[in-house]
Amino acid sequence: MSDSVTGKAPPEAHPHHTDLGFWRTYVFSTDHKTIAKQYLAIGLFWAIVGGLLAYLMRWQLAYPETAVPGFGWVPEPHMVDGIIPPEFYNMLITMHGTVMVFFVAMPILLGAFGNFLIPLMIGAQDMAFPRLNMLSVWVLAFSSVVLLVSFFVPGGAAASGWTAYAPLSAKAVYTGVDWGQNLWIIALALEFASFLMGGVNFLTTAINMRAPGLSLFRLPLMVWMELTAAVLFLLSVGPLIAGAVMLLLDRLAGTSFFLPEGGGHPLLWQHLFWFFGHPEVYVIMLPGMGAALEILPVFSRKPIFGYRPIVYSTIAAGILSFVVWAHHMFPSGLDPRLAMPFSFTTILISIPFAIIVFAMIATLWGGSIRFPTPMLYALGTLAVFIVGGLTGIFNGSAPADIYIHDTYFVVSHFHYTLFSAVFFGGFAGIYYWFPKMFGRMMNETLGKIHFWLTFIFFNAVFFPMFFLGAGGMMRRIYNPLQYEFLQSLQPLNVFITYAAIVLFLGQLPFVVNFFWSLWAGKKAEQNPWEANTLEWTTPSPPPHGNFEAIPVVYRGPYEYSLPEVSEDWLPQDRPVEPRPVPAG
Amino acid sequence: MSQTHAIESRTDTLTGTGIPSGRLGVWWFLASEIILFGGLIGTFILFRHGNPEWVAAAEHLSLTIGTINTFVLLTSSLTIVMAFAAVDKGDSRRMRTWLFLTILLGFVFLGIKAFEWSTEIGAGFIPSTGGFWSFYYAMTGLHALHVMAGIVINTILFISAVLDRLKPHEYRIELAGLYWHFVDIVWIFLFPLLYLA
Ligand code: HEM
Ligand SMILES: [Cu+2]
């Protein structure tokens, strides 16, 4: 056939299995769409846990050492009549970060979106390795169970920070946490294994199974983002896996990899962690931006501005992300001569991100913009990321960072970036692709209420934290009132806590909307948003095997408002010649 | 009848680059593994430089046993190549024999390694004895886990070959071979670093 671009023949249709029974259809499914929903369920479950952990921390910071409303039932020694002891606070910090990064962000942005969208957007019938795909979600589920169990072992869950800095993490006596930390390591190792398998699958699928005509530069940007994320993850996680083995040996076999008294080096852990840790923040950020990048052109009815510059910027940021890691270690006793090059690379990495941000804004310019909920969330992703990215530049220059490091300034910075990707990007994606995933529309009014509550109260929570940080409030402290110089900041802490509670409750409209729409939402058409990408050329939800016939792709994904056709959109798989009869 | 068979083997080897998906997947996986062992080996080299006295500890390792084991693993790389060559010639019987030998040599390697560890532990050198020993056990242990995984993979292939179910998937021998070579190469780095340097 006419397939000069990818040089491959269109594959034949899968035999359509529809009679697989309950277990094979919903639980042990190899269908990427079902697996995506499983990832989504895991991510949303952990989001609630992570949110509750944050609520507990915030209460303690506003009203230190008073009973947390609603938590009187937690038994000693974890909590005492609803009061949070210092050790428990350390656990809250640690598990909140761990849960949000590894069990919310990655399952939703990579697990759910990557799995659901890659095959649909490239016109494939499933992933390259469907059984490996099933295995990866089940390993993640198992890993989730291990992490959940760690809350209930004697000594409680891990308490050495989500970064597990040694020596704190390397000896049980330092935190009083024994098996909690071991299980943390094991859970993370399993999580890494799960996303390793996932990453191999993403890459192989998108490289090898694209529909005829779908050249690399016709791929939707979401696919580019998922792929870059997968590469970054695959190529950065290895040393941390080795590090996890070493940490476990330090704890269980008495070795001293990270313990100075035995000849080891605590900084080694920091290097291994951040060599992974910085690429990891892009693993999370890129798919969140990808969701926004898909949505902005659709609701501006304009082609994306600067498709190739965005792709090149993404690749450049990906490469640079391997040489910035020591910016997390400026005050850690890093050789000062190293601070300079790492400051330089860090400032450099903001350039590709700035290009992407400008491309997003330019896409909006002069468009006929509509504001349904997915668009509001996509704009939210953009707005919030700008603040996060700009403050990253402060952190990136060593002289400034030595002052703000380990203060609430950094806490605010990374929440602006992470929240932008995970929640604004995540919700943008969920509202946008829900019709495709579940075949029903979500309610717009509830969606808009949810957006404004989230947007306003997110900023109310995190913007004041910049002032807390500049005022000197340290990160990860149990009771700010212990420090005289922080006492004048306490009203700010109280304000933040109430804003956080509203932010948490503000998610209720989403929960209601999600479940209500699942059963009773308006039935979704094939292409409710009048978008171009391939996932909208198949029914909502797509059948097993996705496409009736493998689509043939004629153009890039963002051809909106072209003069050649009467509609203001032009799907990737519609030939223009002979000129189609204008529909409707 | 043979129609369904054609479709099945198609989905196994679907392609957009000309490279079979299985091979591409294994390459990505190995890329990640290279970074894993690269990080670990790099760390060891740095620490080894900072601790010249580790030479004394390294002298307690048995060079003879290490050399024999290197030879065993290298031979197993050869046997799996022979297995794959037999697939190319369509000689399933030979393929099974070579695959079996590969598995056997994997076990021999692990057996020798276990013997080595137990003599070392018997002599009082355990992971917590000192920095060198920590790295030694971590590196050889992680490598041994990879050997075990390879044995499991090869055994699964062998069993399905014996049950005559491998026919349409014989290219998987090549994939297992890629992984097995990688495990071999890691050892080629570990051996001189631990036993000779
Ligand atoms: C424009 C790009 C960015 C720059 C220049 C930047 C820079 C930095 C720097 C230098 C730090 C260390 C601050 C310190 O600990 O003193 C930091 C911390 C952090 N950043 Fe960013 N960042 C950027 C984007 C992101 C993104 C996209 C994310 C996540 C999606 C992110 C998440 C984090 C996290 C989680 C931390 C705190 C790590 C910890 O626990 O110590 N950053 N950032
Ligand atoms: Cu960083």
PDB file of N, CA, C and O and ligand atoms in Angstrom, chain A residues 101 162-163 165 273-274 277-278 280-286 324 327-331 346-347 349-351 353-354 385 388-397 401-402 404-407 410-411 413-415 417-419 421-422 475-476, ligand 1:
ATOM      1  N   VAL A 101       4.512  11.069  44.395  1.00  0.00           N
ATOM      2  CA  VAL A 101       5.390  10.970  43.233  1.00  0.00           C
ATOM      3  C   VAL A 101       5.277   9.599  42.566  1.00  0.00           C
ATOM      4  O   VAL A 101       5.103   9.494  41.354  1.00  0.00           O
ATOM      5  N   TRP A 162      11.029  11.417  51.492  1.00  0.00           N
ATOM      6  CA  TRP A 162      10.815  10.644  50.250  1.00  0.00           C
ATOM      7  C   TRP A 162      12.136  10.452  49.529  1.00  0.00           C
ATOM      8  O   TRP A 162      12.267   9.587  48.666  1.00  0.00           O
ATOM      9  N   THR A 163      13.140  11.261  49.904  1.00  0.00           N
ATOM     10  CA  THR A 163      14.456  11.115  49.312  1.00  0.00           C
ATOM     11  C   THR A 163      15.317  10.111  50.062  1.00  0.00           C
ATOM     12  O   THR A 163      16.419   9.806  49.624  1.00  0.00           O
ATOM     13  N   TYR A 165      17.363  10.066  52.521  1.00  0.00           N
ATOM     14  CA  TYR A 165      18.773  10.377  52.671  1.00  0.00           C
ATOM     15  C   TYR A 165      19.436   9.500  53.732  1.00  0.00           C
ATOM     16  O   TYR A 165      18.912   9.305  54.821  1.00  0.00           O
ATOM     17  N   PHE A 273      20.438   8.976  44.159  1.00  0.00           N
ATOM     18  CA  PHE A 273      19.027   9.362  44.194  1.00  0.00           C
ATOM     19  C   PHE A 273      18.726  10.447  43.176  1.00  0.00           C
ATOM     20  O   PHE A 273      17.761  10.369  42.418  1.00  0.00           O
ATOM     21  N   TRP A 274      19.567  11.485  43.136  1.00  0.00           N
ATOM     22  CA  TRP A 274      19.223  12.625  42.276  1.00  0.00           C
ATOM     23  C   TRP A 274      19.603  12.400  40.825  1.00  0.00           C
ATOM     24  O   TRP A 274      19.038  13.054  39.944  1.00  0.00           O
ATOM     25  N   GLY A 277      16.495  11.263  40.381  1.00  0.00           N
ATOM     26  CA  GLY A 277      15.454  12.171  40.846  1.00  0.00           C
ATOM     27  C   GLY A 277      15.173  13.312  39.901  1.00  0.00           C
ATOM     28  O   GLY A 277      14.021  13.674  39.687  1.00  0.00           O
ATOM     29  N   HIS A 278      16.215  13.891  39.308  1.00  0.00           N
ATOM     30  CA  HIS A 278      15.858  15.002  38.439  1.00  0.00           C
ATOM     31  C   HIS A 278      15.209  14.554  37.130  1.00  0.00           C
ATOM     32  O   HIS A 278      14.161  15.085  36.780  1.00  0.00           O
ATOM     33  N   GLU A 280      13.452  12.103  36.844  1.00  0.00           N
ATOM     34  CA  GLU A 280      12.133  11.675  37.295  1.00  0.00           C
ATOM     35  C   GLU A 280      11.135  12.839  37.343  1.00  0.00           C
ATOM     36  O   GLU A 280       9.970  12.667  36.996  1.00  0.00           O
ATOM     37  N   VAL A 281      11.579  14.029  37.754  1.00  0.00           N
ATOM     38  CA  VAL A 281      10.600  15.123  37.782  1.00  0.00           C
ATOM     39  C   VAL A 281      10.132  15.454  36.366  1.00  0.00           C
ATOM     40  O   VAL A 281       8.992  15.871  36.177  1.00  0.00           O
ATOM     41  N   TYR A 282      10.984  15.210  35.368  1.00  0.00           N
ATOM     42  CA  TYR A 282      10.503  15.412  33.995  1.00  0.00           C
ATOM     43  C   TYR A 282       9.667  14.245  33.517  1.00  0.00           C
ATOM     44  O   TYR A 282       8.773  14.422  32.689  1.00  0.00           O
ATOM     45  N   VAL A 283       9.960  13.052  34.031  1.00  0.00           N
ATOM     46  CA  VAL A 283       9.104  11.911  33.723  1.00  0.00           C
ATOM     47  C   VAL A 283       7.662  12.263  34.078  1.00  0.00           C
ATOM     48  O   VAL A 283       6.720  11.920  33.365  1.00  0.00           O
ATOM     49  N   ILE A 284       7.512  13.007  35.154  1.00  0.00           N
ATOM     50  CA  ILE A 284       6.173  13.387  35.589  1.00  0.00           C
ATOM     51  C   ILE A 284       5.676  14.621  34.832  1.00  0.00           C
ATOM     52  O   ILE A 284       4.530  14.700  34.410  1.00  0.00           O
ATOM     53  N   MET A 285       6.578  15.583  34.674  1.00  0.00           N
ATOM     54  CA  MET A 285       6.161  16.857  34.082  1.00  0.00           C
ATOM     55  C   MET A 285       5.736  16.699  32.622  1.00  0.00           C
ATOM     56  O   MET A 285       4.730  17.267  32.193  1.00  0.00           O
ATOM     57  N   LEU A 286       6.520  15.937  31.851  1.00  0.00           N
ATOM     58  CA  LEU A 286       6.280  15.910  30.408  1.00  0.00           C
ATOM     59  C   LEU A 286       4.881  15.400  30.040  1.00  0.00           C
ATOM     60  O   LEU A 286       4.202  16.053  29.245  1.00  0.00           O
ATOM     61  N   VAL A 324      22.022  17.689  35.580  1.00  0.00           N
ATOM     62  CA  VAL A 324      21.691  18.793  36.485  1.00  0.00           C
ATOM     63  C   VAL A 324      21.548  18.327  37.934  1.00  0.00           C
ATOM     64  O   VAL A 324      21.327  19.140  38.817  1.00  0.00           O
ATOM     65  N   HIS A 327      22.196  19.954  41.502  1.00  0.00           N
ATOM     66  CA  HIS A 327      21.594  21.191  42.029  1.00  0.00           C
ATOM     67  C   HIS A 327      20.729  20.913  43.248  1.00  0.00           C
ATOM     68  O   HIS A 327      20.293  21.836  43.917  1.00  0.00           O
ATOM     69  N   HIS A 328      20.485  19.638  43.520  1.00  0.00           N
ATOM     70  CA  HIS A 328      19.785  19.301  44.764  1.00  0.00           C
ATOM     71  C   HIS A 328      20.748  19.182  45.926  1.00  0.00           C
ATOM     72  O   HIS A 328      20.343  18.897  47.039  1.00  0.00           O
ATOM     73  N   MET A 329      22.032  19.365  45.639  1.00  0.00           N
ATOM     74  CA  MET A 329      23.037  19.050  46.666  1.00  0.00           C
ATOM     75  C   MET A 329      23.952  20.234  46.961  1.00  0.00           C
ATOM     76  O   MET A 329      24.999  20.053  47.575  1.00  0.00           O
ATOM     77  N   PHE A 330      23.568  21.436  46.530  1.00  0.00           N
ATOM     78  CA  PHE A 330      24.460  22.578  46.747  1.00  0.00           C
ATOM     79  C   PHE A 330      24.911  22.707  48.193  1.00  0.00           C
ATOM     80  O   PHE A 330      26.094  22.885  48.456  1.00  0.00           O
ATOM     81  N   PRO A 331      24.008  22.620  49.158  1.00  0.00           N
ATOM     82  CA  PRO A 331      24.502  22.764  50.529  1.00  0.00           C
ATOM     83  C   PRO A 331      24.865  21.431  51.190  1.00  0.00           C
ATOM     84  O   PRO A 331      25.073  21.397  52.384  1.00  0.00           O
ATOM     85  N   THR A 346      21.587  23.842  34.964  1.00  0.00           N
ATOM     86  CA  THR A 346      20.215  24.006  35.455  1.00  0.00           C
ATOM     87  C   THR A 346      19.548  25.223  34.823  1.00  0.00           C
ATOM     88  O   THR A 346      18.383  25.168  34.416  1.00  0.00           O
ATOM     89  N   ILE A 347      20.294  26.310  34.738  1.00  0.00           N
ATOM     90  CA  ILE A 347      19.710  27.495  34.095  1.00  0.00           C
ATOM     91  C   ILE A 347      19.462  27.188  32.615  1.00  0.00           C
ATOM     92  O   ILE A 347      18.448  27.572  32.037  1.00  0.00           O
ATOM     93  N   ILE A 349      18.613  24.434  31.311  1.00  0.00           N
ATOM     94  CA  ILE A 349      17.458  23.566  31.078  1.00  0.00           C
ATOM     95  C   ILE A 349      16.164  24.347  31.108  1.00  0.00           C
ATOM     96  O   ILE A 349      15.136  23.880  30.606  1.00  0.00           O
ATOM     97  N   SER A 350      16.194  25.554  31.666  1.00  0.00           N
ATOM     98  CA  SER A 350      14.937  26.308  31.629  1.00  0.00           C
ATOM     99  C   SER A 350      14.641  26.838  30.236  1.00  0.00           C
ATOM    100  O   SER A 350      13.505  27.186  29.946  1.00  0.00           O
ATOM    101  N   ILE A 351      15.657  26.880  29.370  1.00  0.00           N
ATOM    102  CA  ILE A 351      15.399  27.413  28.017  1.00  0.00           C
ATOM    103  C   ILE A 351      14.407  26.536  27.243  1.00  0.00           C
ATOM    104  O   ILE A 351      13.389  27.035  26.764  1.00  0.00           O
ATOM    105  N   PHE A 353      12.214  24.576  28.339  1.00  0.00           N
ATOM    106  CA  PHE A 353      10.882  24.681  28.942  1.00  0.00           C
ATOM    107  C   PHE A 353      10.240  26.016  28.616  1.00  0.00           C
ATOM    108  O   PHE A 353       9.031  26.099  28.380  1.00  0.00           O
ATOM    109  N   ALA A 354      11.075  27.075  28.585  1.00  0.00           N
ATOM    110  CA  ALA A 354      10.523  28.378  28.221  1.00  0.00           C
ATOM    111  C   ALA A 354       9.977  28.320  26.797  1.00  0.00           C
ATOM    112  O   ALA A 354       8.899  28.860  26.505  1.00  0.00           O
ATOM    113  N   PHE A 385       2.492  26.088  35.946  1.00  0.00           N
ATOM    114  CA  PHE A 385       3.866  25.682  35.646  1.00  0.00           C
ATOM    115  C   PHE A 385       4.783  26.886  35.480  1.00  0.00           C
ATOM    116  O   PHE A 385       5.965  26.832  35.830  1.00  0.00           O
ATOM    117  N   GLY A 388       6.086  27.705  38.758  1.00  0.00           N
ATOM    118  CA  GLY A 388       7.028  26.680  39.203  1.00  0.00           C
ATOM    119  C   GLY A 388       8.354  26.751  38.470  1.00  0.00           C
ATOM    120  O   GLY A 388       9.426  26.655  39.068  1.00  0.00           O
ATOM    121  N   GLY A 389       8.288  26.949  37.174  1.00  0.00           N
ATOM    122  CA  GLY A 389       9.510  26.991  36.380  1.00  0.00           C
ATOM    123  C   GLY A 389      10.353  28.207  36.709  1.00  0.00           C
ATOM    124  O   GLY A 389      11.581  28.115  36.844  1.00  0.00           O
ATOM    125  N   LEU A 390       9.686  29.351  36.883  1.00  0.00           N
ATOM    126  CA  LEU A 390      10.454  30.563  37.196  1.00  0.00           C
ATOM    127  C   LEU A 390      11.154  30.442  38.539  1.00  0.00           C
ATOM    128  O   LEU A 390      12.309  30.842  38.690  1.00  0.00           O
ATOM    129  N   THR A 391      10.472  29.877  39.526  1.00  0.00           N
ATOM    130  CA  THR A 391      11.126  29.757  40.837  1.00  0.00           C
ATOM    131  C   THR A 391      12.236  28.725  40.793  1.00  0.00           C
ATOM    132  O   THR A 391      13.162  28.784  41.596  1.00  0.00           O
ATOM    133  N   GLY A 392      12.163  27.795  39.840  1.00  0.00           N
ATOM    134  CA  GLY A 392      13.249  26.837  39.680  1.00  0.00           C
ATOM    135  C   GLY A 392      14.561  27.519  39.358  1.00  0.00           C
ATOM    136  O   GLY A 392      15.637  27.060  39.750  1.00  0.00           O
ATOM    137  N   ILE A 393      14.469  28.654  38.649  1.00  0.00           N
ATOM    138  CA  ILE A 393      15.696  29.362  38.294  1.00  0.00           C
ATOM    139  C   ILE A 393      16.385  29.913  39.544  1.00  0.00           C
ATOM    140  O   ILE A 393      17.612  29.880  39.655  1.00  0.00           O
ATOM    141  N   PHE A 394      15.581  30.398  40.500  1.00  0.00           N
ATOM    142  CA  PHE A 394      16.168  30.829  41.780  1.00  0.00           C
ATOM    143  C   PHE A 394      16.912  29.669  42.424  1.00  0.00           C
ATOM    144  O   PHE A 394      18.051  29.800  42.863  1.00  0.00           O
ATOM    145  N   ASN A 395      16.223  28.511  42.490  1.00  0.00           N
ATOM    146  CA  ASN A 395      16.850  27.361  43.130  1.00  0.00           C
ATOM    147  C   ASN A 395      18.106  26.933  42.391  1.00  0.00           C
ATOM    148  O   ASN A 395      19.028  26.392  42.984  1.00  0.00           O
ATOM    149  N   GLY A 396      18.093  27.162  41.095  1.00  0.00           N
ATOM    150  CA  GLY A 396      19.163  26.619  40.278  1.00  0.00           C
ATOM    151  C   GLY A 396      20.478  27.347  40.437  1.00  0.00           C
ATOM    152  O   GLY A 396      21.534  26.773  40.171  1.00  0.00           O
ATOM    153  N   SER A 397      20.437  28.611  40.837  1.00  0.00           N
ATOM    154  CA  SER A 397      21.714  29.290  40.991  1.00  0.00           C
ATOM    155  C   SER A 397      22.195  29.101  42.423  1.00  0.00           C
ATOM    156  O   SER A 397      21.538  29.497  43.381  1.00  0.00           O
ATOM    157  N   ASP A 401      20.338  29.447  46.067  1.00  0.00           N
ATOM    158  CA  ASP A 401      19.788  28.205  46.616  1.00  0.00           C
ATOM    159  C   ASP A 401      20.306  27.911  48.014  1.00  0.00           C
ATOM    160  O   ASP A 401      19.605  27.330  48.832  1.00  0.00           O
ATOM    161  N   ILE A 402      21.542  28.314  48.270  1.00  0.00           N
ATOM    162  CA  ILE A 402      22.082  28.006  49.599  1.00  0.00           C
ATOM    163  C   ILE A 402      21.236  28.689  50.667  1.00  0.00           C
ATOM    164  O   ILE A 402      21.059  28.157  51.755  1.00  0.00           O
ATOM    165  N   ILE A 404      17.804  29.498  50.156  1.00  0.00           N
ATOM    166  CA  ILE A 404      16.420  29.001  50.170  1.00  0.00           C
ATOM    167  C   ILE A 404      16.317  27.486  50.234  1.00  0.00           C
ATOM    168  O   ILE A 404      15.236  26.959  50.441  1.00  0.00           O
ATOM    169  N   HIS A 405      17.436  26.789  50.089  1.00  0.00           N
ATOM    170  CA  HIS A 405      17.399  25.334  50.153  1.00  0.00           C
ATOM    171  C   HIS A 405      16.780  24.868  51.473  1.00  0.00           C
ATOM    172  O   HIS A 405      17.049  25.432  52.517  1.00  0.00           O
ATOM    173  N   ASP A 406      15.977  23.798  51.346  1.00  0.00           N
ATOM    174  CA  ASP A 406      15.355  23.248  52.543  1.00  0.00           C
ATOM    175  C   ASP A 406      14.500  24.257  53.295  1.00  0.00           C
ATOM    176  O   ASP A 406      14.354  24.181  54.509  1.00  0.00           O
ATOM    177  N   THR A 407      13.922  25.209  52.556  1.00  0.00           N
ATOM    178  CA  THR A 407      12.912  26.067  53.161  1.00  0.00           C
ATOM    179  C   THR A 407      11.599  25.837  52.425  1.00  0.00           C
ATOM    180  O   THR A 407      11.546  25.109  51.424  1.00  0.00           O
ATOM    181  N   VAL A 410      11.343  26.125  48.534  1.00  0.00           N
ATOM    182  CA  VAL A 410      11.499  24.947  47.685  1.00  0.00           C
ATOM    183  C   VAL A 410      10.228  24.105  47.699  1.00  0.00           C
ATOM    184  O   VAL A 410       9.787  23.587  46.670  1.00  0.00           O
ATOM    185  N   VAL A 411       9.615  24.002  48.873  1.00  0.00           N
ATOM    186  CA  VAL A 411       8.362  23.249  48.954  1.00  0.00           C
ATOM    187  C   VAL A 411       7.345  23.847  47.988  1.00  0.00           C
ATOM    188  O   VAL A 411       6.663  23.145  47.240  1.00  0.00           O
ATOM    189  N   HIS A 413       8.026  25.765  45.346  1.00  0.00           N
ATOM    190  CA  HIS A 413       8.490  25.540  43.969  1.00  0.00           C
ATOM    191  C   HIS A 413       8.065  24.180  43.441  1.00  0.00           C
ATOM    192  O   HIS A 413       7.471  24.074  42.373  1.00  0.00           O
ATOM    193  N   PHE A 414       8.363  23.141  44.185  1.00  0.00           N
ATOM    194  CA  PHE A 414       8.093  21.842  43.561  1.00  0.00           C
ATOM    195  C   PHE A 414       6.626  21.476  43.584  1.00  0.00           C
ATOM    196  O   PHE A 414       6.186  20.678  42.765  1.00  0.00           O
ATOM    197  N   HIS A 415       5.873  22.131  44.472  1.00  0.00           N
ATOM    198  CA  HIS A 415       4.437  21.888  44.360  1.00  0.00           C
ATOM    199  C   HIS A 415       3.844  22.616  43.159  1.00  0.00           C
ATOM    200  O   HIS A 415       2.929  22.114  42.523  1.00  0.00           O
ATOM    201  N   THR A 417       5.329  22.988  40.342  1.00  0.00           N
ATOM    202  CA  THR A 417       5.615  22.179  39.159  1.00  0.00           C
ATOM    203  C   THR A 417       4.851  20.859  39.193  1.00  0.00           C
ATOM    204  O   THR A 417       4.231  20.461  38.212  1.00  0.00           O
ATOM    205  N   LEU A 418       4.908  20.183  40.356  1.00  0.00           N
ATOM    206  CA  LEU A 418       4.274  18.865  40.423  1.00  0.00           C
ATOM    207  C   LEU A 418       2.762  18.956  40.328  1.00  0.00           C
ATOM    208  O   LEU A 418       2.126  18.180  39.622  1.00  0.00           O
ATOM    209  N   PHE A 419       2.190  19.897  41.067  1.00  0.00           N
ATOM    210  CA  PHE A 419       0.732  20.018  41.035  1.00  0.00           C
ATOM    211  C   PHE A 419       0.275  20.378  39.625  1.00  0.00           C
ATOM    212  O   PHE A 419      -0.753  19.910  39.148  1.00  0.00           O
ATOM    213  N   ALA A 421       1.674  19.463  36.830  1.00  0.00           N
ATOM    214  CA  ALA A 421       1.690  18.275  35.991  1.00  0.00           C
ATOM    215  C   ALA A 421       0.634  17.273  36.439  1.00  0.00           C
ATOM    216  O   ALA A 421      -0.189  16.808  35.650  1.00  0.00           O
ATOM    217  N   VAL A 422       0.666  16.943  37.717  1.00  0.00           N
ATOM    218  CA  VAL A 422      -0.099  15.787  38.175  1.00  0.00           C
ATOM    219  C   VAL A 422      -1.574  16.105  38.282  1.00  0.00           C
ATOM    220  O   VAL A 422      -2.415  15.343  37.805  1.00  0.00           O
ATOM    221  N   ARG A 475      11.987  23.512  55.796  1.00  0.00           N
ATOM    222  CA  ARG A 475      11.205  22.405  55.304  1.00  0.00           C
ATOM    223  C   ARG A 475      11.293  21.265  56.327  1.00  0.00           C
ATOM    224  O   ARG A 475      12.269  21.167  57.050  1.00  0.00           O
ATOM    225  N   ARG A 476      10.252  20.440  56.381  1.00  0.00           N
ATOM    226  CA  ARG A 476      10.270  19.240  57.215  1.00  0.00           C
ATOM    227  C   ARG A 476      10.473  19.537  58.696  1.00  0.00           C
ATOM    228  O   ARG A 476      11.137  18.765  59.389  1.00  0.00           O
TER     229      ARG A 476
HETATM  230  C1  HEM C   1      12.368  24.876  34.871  1.00  0.00           C
HETATM  231  C2  HEM C   1      12.712  23.827  35.398  1.00  0.00           C
HETATM  232  C3  HEM C   1      13.155  23.539  36.835  1.00  0.00           C
HETATM  233  C4  HEM C   1      14.248  24.000  37.498  1.00  0.00           C
HETATM  234  C5  HEM C   1      15.290  24.960  36.971  1.00  0.00           C
HETATM  235  C6  HEM C   1      14.239  23.371  38.803  1.00  0.00           C
HETATM  236  C7  HEM C   1      15.184  23.533  39.780  1.00  0.00           C
HETATM  237  C8  HEM C   1      15.164  22.946  41.031  1.00  0.00           C
HETATM  238  C9  HEM C   1      16.207  22.993  41.997  1.00  0.00           C
HETATM  239  C10 HEM C   1      17.533  23.661  41.776  1.00  0.00           C
HETATM  240  C11 HEM C   1      15.811  22.322  43.115  1.00  0.00           C
HETATM  241  C12 HEM C   1      16.583  22.102  44.396  1.00  0.00           C
HETATM  242  C13 HEM C   1      16.180  23.097  45.413  1.00  0.00           C
HETATM  243  C14 HEM C   1      16.689  22.749  46.782  1.00  0.00           C
HETATM  244  O1  HEM C   1      16.421  21.636  47.262  1.00  0.00           O
HETATM  245  O2  HEM C   1      17.324  23.612  47.392  1.00  0.00           O
HETATM  246  C15 HEM C   1      14.513  21.828  42.854  1.00  0.00           C
HETATM  247  C16 HEM C   1      13.767  21.056  43.746  1.00  0.00           C
HETATM  248  C17 HEM C   1      12.685  20.291  43.375  1.00  0.00           C
HETATM  249  N1  HEM C   1      12.052  20.328  42.139  1.00  0.00           N
HETATM  250 FE1  HEM C   1      12.554  21.555  40.581  1.00  0.00          FE
HETATM  251  N2  HEM C   1      13.148  22.577  38.906  1.00  0.00           N
HETATM  252  C18 HEM C   1      12.468  22.649  37.726  1.00  0.00           C
HETATM  253  C19 HEM C   1      11.319  21.959  37.403  1.00  0.00           C
HETATM  254  C20 HEM C   1      10.747  20.983  38.204  1.00  0.00           C
HETATM  255  C21 HEM C   1       9.711  20.115  37.785  1.00  0.00           C
HETATM  256  C22 HEM C   1       9.103  20.102  36.404  1.00  0.00           C
HETATM  257  C23 HEM C   1       9.401  19.331  38.848  1.00  0.00           C
HETATM  258  C24 HEM C   1       8.358  18.225  38.974  1.00  0.00           C
HETATM  259  C25 HEM C   1       7.501  17.858  38.144  1.00  0.00           C
HETATM  260  C26 HEM C   1      10.245  19.698  39.929  1.00  0.00           C
HETATM  261  C27 HEM C   1      10.211  19.100  41.159  1.00  0.00           C
HETATM  262  C28 HEM C   1      11.082  19.367  42.166  1.00  0.00           C
HETATM  263  C29 HEM C   1      11.080  18.679  43.431  1.00  0.00           C
HETATM  264  C30 HEM C   1      10.188  17.501  43.830  1.00  0.00           C
HETATM  265  C31 HEM C   1      12.063  19.275  44.209  1.00  0.00           C
HETATM  266  C32 HEM C   1      12.367  19.008  45.650  1.00  0.00           C
HETATM  267  C33 HEM C   1      13.225  17.869  45.826  1.00  0.00           C
HETATM  268  C34 HEM C   1      13.527  17.597  47.258  1.00  0.00           C
HETATM  269  O3  HEM C   1      12.748  16.906  47.905  1.00  0.00           O
HETATM  270  O4  HEM C   1      14.561  18.082  47.724  1.00  0.00           O
HETATM  271  N3  HEM C   1      11.052  20.715  39.513  1.00  0.00           N
HETATM  272  N4  HEM C   1      14.131  22.212  41.572  1.00  0.00           N
END
